[in-house]
Coordinates of N, CA and C in Angstrom, one line a residue:
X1 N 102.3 86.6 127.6 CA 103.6 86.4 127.3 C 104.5 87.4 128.1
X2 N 105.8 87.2 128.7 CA 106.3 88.2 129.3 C 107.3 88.4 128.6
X3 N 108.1 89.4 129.1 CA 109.0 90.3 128.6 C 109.8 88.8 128.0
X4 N 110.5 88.4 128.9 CA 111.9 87.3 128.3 C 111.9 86.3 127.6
X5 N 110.7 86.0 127.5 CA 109.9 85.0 126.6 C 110.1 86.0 124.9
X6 N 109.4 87.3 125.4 CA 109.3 87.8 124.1 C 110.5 88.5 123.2
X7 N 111.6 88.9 124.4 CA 113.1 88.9 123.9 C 113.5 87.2 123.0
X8 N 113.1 86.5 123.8 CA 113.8 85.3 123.3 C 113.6 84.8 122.0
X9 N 112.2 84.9 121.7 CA 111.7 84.8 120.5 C 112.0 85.8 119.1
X10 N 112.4 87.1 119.8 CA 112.4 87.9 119.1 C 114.0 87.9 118.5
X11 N 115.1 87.3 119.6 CA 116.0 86.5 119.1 C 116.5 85.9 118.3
X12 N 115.2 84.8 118.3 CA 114.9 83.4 117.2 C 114.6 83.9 115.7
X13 N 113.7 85.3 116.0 CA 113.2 85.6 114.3 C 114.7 86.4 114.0
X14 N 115.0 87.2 114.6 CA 116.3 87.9 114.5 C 117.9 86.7 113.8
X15 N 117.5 85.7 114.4 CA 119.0 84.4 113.8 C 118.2 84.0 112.5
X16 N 116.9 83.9 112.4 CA 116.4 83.4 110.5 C 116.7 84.6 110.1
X17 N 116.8 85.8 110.3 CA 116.7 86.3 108.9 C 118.1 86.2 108.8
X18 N 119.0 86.6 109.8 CA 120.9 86.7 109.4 C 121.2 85.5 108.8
X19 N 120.2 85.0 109.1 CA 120.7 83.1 108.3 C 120.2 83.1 107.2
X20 N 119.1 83.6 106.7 CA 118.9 83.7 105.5 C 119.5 84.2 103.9
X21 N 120.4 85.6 104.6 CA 121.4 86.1 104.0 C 120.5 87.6 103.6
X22 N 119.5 88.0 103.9 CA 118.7 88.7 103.7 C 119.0 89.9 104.6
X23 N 119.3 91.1 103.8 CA 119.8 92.5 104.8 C 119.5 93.6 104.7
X24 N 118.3 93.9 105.0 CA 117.4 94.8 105.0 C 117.8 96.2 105.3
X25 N 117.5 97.0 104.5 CA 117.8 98.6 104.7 C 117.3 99.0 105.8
X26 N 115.6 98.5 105.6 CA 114.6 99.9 106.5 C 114.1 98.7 106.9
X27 N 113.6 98.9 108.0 CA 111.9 97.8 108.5 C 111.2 98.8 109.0
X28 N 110.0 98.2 108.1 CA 108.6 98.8 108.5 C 107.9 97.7 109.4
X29 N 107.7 99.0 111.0 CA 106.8 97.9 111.6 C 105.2 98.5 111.4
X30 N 104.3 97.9 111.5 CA 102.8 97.9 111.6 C 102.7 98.6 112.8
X31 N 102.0 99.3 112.9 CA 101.2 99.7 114.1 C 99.8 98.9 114.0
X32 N 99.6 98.9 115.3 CA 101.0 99.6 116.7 C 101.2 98.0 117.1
X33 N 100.8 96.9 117.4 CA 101.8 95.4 117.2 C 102.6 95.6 116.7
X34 N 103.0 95.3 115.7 CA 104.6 95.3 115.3 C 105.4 96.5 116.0
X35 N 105.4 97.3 116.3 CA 106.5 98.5 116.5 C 107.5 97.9 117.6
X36 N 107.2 97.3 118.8 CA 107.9 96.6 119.7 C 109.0 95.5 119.0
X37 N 108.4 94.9 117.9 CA 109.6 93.6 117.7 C 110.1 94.4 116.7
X38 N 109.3 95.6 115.7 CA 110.1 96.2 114.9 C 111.6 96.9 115.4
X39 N 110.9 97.4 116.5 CA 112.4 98.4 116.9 C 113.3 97.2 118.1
X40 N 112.5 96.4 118.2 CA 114.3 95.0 119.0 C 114.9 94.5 117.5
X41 N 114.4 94.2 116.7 CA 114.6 93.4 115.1 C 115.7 94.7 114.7
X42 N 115.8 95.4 114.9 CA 116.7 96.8 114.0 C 117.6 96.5 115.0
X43 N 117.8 96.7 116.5 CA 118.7 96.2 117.0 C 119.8 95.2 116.8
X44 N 119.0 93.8 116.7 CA 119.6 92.8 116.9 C 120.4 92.2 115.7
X45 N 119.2 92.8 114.5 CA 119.8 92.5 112.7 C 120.5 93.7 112.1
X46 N 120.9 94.9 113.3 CA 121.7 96.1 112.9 C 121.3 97.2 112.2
X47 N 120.0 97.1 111.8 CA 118.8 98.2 110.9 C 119.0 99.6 111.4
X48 N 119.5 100.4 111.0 CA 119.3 102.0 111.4 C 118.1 102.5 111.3
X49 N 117.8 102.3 110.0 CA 116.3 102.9 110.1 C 115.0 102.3 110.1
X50 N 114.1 102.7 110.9 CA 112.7 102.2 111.2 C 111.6 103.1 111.3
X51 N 110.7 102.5 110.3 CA 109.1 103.7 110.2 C 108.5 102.6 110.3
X52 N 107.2 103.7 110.5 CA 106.0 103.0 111.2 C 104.6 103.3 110.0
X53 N 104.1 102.0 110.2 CA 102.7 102.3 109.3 C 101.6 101.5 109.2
X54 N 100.4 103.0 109.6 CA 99.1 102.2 110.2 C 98.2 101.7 109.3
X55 N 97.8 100.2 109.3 CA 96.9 99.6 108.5 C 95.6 99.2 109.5
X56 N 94.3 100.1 109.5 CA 93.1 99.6 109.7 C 92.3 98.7 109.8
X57 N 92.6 97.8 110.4 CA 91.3 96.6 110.1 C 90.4 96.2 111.7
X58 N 91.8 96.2 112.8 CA 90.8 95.3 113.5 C 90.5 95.7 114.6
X59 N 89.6 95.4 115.8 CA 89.1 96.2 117.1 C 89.0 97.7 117.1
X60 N 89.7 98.3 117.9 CA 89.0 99.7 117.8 C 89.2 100.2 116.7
X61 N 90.2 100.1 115.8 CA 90.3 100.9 114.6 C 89.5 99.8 113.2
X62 N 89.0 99.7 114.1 CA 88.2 98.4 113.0 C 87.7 99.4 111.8
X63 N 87.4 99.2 110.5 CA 86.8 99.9 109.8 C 85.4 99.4 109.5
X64 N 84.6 100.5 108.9 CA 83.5 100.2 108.5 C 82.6 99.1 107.4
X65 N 83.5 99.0 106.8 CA 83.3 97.5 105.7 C 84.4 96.3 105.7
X66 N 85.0 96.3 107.2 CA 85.6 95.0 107.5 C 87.3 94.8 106.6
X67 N 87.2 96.1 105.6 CA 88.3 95.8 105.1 C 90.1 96.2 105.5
X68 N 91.0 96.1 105.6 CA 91.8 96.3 105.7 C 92.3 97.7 105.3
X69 N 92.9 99.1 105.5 CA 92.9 99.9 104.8 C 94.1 100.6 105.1
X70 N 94.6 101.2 104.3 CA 96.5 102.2 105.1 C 95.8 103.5 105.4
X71 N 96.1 103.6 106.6 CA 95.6 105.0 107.6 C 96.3 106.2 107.2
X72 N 97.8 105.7 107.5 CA 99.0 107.2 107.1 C 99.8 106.8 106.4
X73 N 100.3 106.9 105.1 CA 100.8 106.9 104.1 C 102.8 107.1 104.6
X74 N 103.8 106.1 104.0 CA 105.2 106.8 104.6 C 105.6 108.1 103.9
X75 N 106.3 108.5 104.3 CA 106.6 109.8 104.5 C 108.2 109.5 103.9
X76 N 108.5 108.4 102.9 CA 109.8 108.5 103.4 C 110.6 107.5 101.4
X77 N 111.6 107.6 101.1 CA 112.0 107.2 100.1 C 112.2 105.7 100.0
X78 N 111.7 104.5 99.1 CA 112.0 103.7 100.0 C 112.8 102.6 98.2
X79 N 112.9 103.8 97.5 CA 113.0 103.3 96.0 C 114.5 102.8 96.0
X80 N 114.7 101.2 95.8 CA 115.7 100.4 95.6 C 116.3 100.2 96.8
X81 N 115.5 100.0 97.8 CA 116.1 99.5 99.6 C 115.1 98.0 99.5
X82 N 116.0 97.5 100.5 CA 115.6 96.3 101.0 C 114.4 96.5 102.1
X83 N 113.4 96.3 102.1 CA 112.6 96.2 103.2 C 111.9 95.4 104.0
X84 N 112.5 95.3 105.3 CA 111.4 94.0 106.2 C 110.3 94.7 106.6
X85 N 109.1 93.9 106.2 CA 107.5 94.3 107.4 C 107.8 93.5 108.1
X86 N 107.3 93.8 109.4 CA 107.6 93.6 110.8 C 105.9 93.5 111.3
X87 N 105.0 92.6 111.8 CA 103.8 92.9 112.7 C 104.1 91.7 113.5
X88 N 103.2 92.1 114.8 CA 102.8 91.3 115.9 C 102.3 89.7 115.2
X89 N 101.4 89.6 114.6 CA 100.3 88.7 114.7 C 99.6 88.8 113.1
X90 N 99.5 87.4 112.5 CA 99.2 87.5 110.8 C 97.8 86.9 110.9
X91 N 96.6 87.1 111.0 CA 95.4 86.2 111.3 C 94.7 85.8 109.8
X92 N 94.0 87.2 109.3 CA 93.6 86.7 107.5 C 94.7 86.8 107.0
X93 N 95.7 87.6 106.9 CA 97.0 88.3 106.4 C 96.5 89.8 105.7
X94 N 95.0 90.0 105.6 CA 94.2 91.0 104.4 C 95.2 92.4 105.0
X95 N 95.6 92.7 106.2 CA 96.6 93.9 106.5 C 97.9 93.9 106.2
X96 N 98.5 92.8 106.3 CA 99.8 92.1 105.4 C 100.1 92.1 104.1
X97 N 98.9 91.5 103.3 CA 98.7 92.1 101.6 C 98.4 93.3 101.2
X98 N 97.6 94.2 102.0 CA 97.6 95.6 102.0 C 99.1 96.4 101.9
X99 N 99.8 96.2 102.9 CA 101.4 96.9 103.6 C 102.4 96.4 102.7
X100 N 102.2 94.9 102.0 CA 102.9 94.6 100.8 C 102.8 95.3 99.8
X101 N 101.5 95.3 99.7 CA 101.1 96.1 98.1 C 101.7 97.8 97.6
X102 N 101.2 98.4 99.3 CA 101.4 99.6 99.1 C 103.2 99.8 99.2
X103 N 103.8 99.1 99.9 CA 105.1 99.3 99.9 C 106.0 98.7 98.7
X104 N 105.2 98.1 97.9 CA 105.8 97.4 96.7 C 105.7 98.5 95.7
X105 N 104.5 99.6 96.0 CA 104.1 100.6 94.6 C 105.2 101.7 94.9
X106 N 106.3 101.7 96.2 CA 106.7 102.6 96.3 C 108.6 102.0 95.5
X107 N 108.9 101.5 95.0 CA 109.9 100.9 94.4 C 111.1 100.5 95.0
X108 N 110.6 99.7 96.2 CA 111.5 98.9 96.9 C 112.9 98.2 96.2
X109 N 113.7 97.8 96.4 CA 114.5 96.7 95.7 C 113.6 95.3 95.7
X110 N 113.3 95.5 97.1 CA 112.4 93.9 97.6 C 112.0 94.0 99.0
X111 N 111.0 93.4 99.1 CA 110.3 93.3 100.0 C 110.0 91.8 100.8

């Protein structure tokens, strides 16, 4: 995919969420996929702030029993904010229900 292709799209996800009515404090993007649409999505939907957070599962950081796992913990307050997760690519989703989970135990408003 090239660059304008992936602006364009990134666009497209950018007008659903403003259309949604949905206005997120913080977006957490996935490493390291998500970090690229995470930080154009903060742009485009006006998001000041953006952290990053590594969930384990696939190719080189593959883990040893296949499971999905959170690598580095945020570092950061996220109690009664709106938060969007942000990744590249959802295949089982097992890293997506992980980054939900853990970001839900931290007392979001919503996720």
């Amino acid at each position: 995919m090239d660059w304008n292709l992936f602006y364009q799209l990134a666009r497209q996800v950018a007008k659903k969420i403003n259309g949604s009515g949905y206005k997120p404090d913080l977006i957490v993007g996935l490493a390291r996929g998500g970090w690229v649409l995470a930080r154009i999505l903060c742009d485009l939907i006006g998001v000041k702030d953006l952290v990053s957070l590594k969930v384990e599962h696939w190719g080189v950081t593959a883990t040893p029993d296949g499971k999905a796992k959170l690598r580095y913990p945020l570092n950061v307050d996220l109690k009664g904010k709106n938060v969007l997760i942000v990744d590249d690519i959802t295949d089982t989703g097992e890293s997506m229900q992980v980054t939900v989970e853990y970001v839900k135990s931290l007392s979001p408003s919503e996720v």
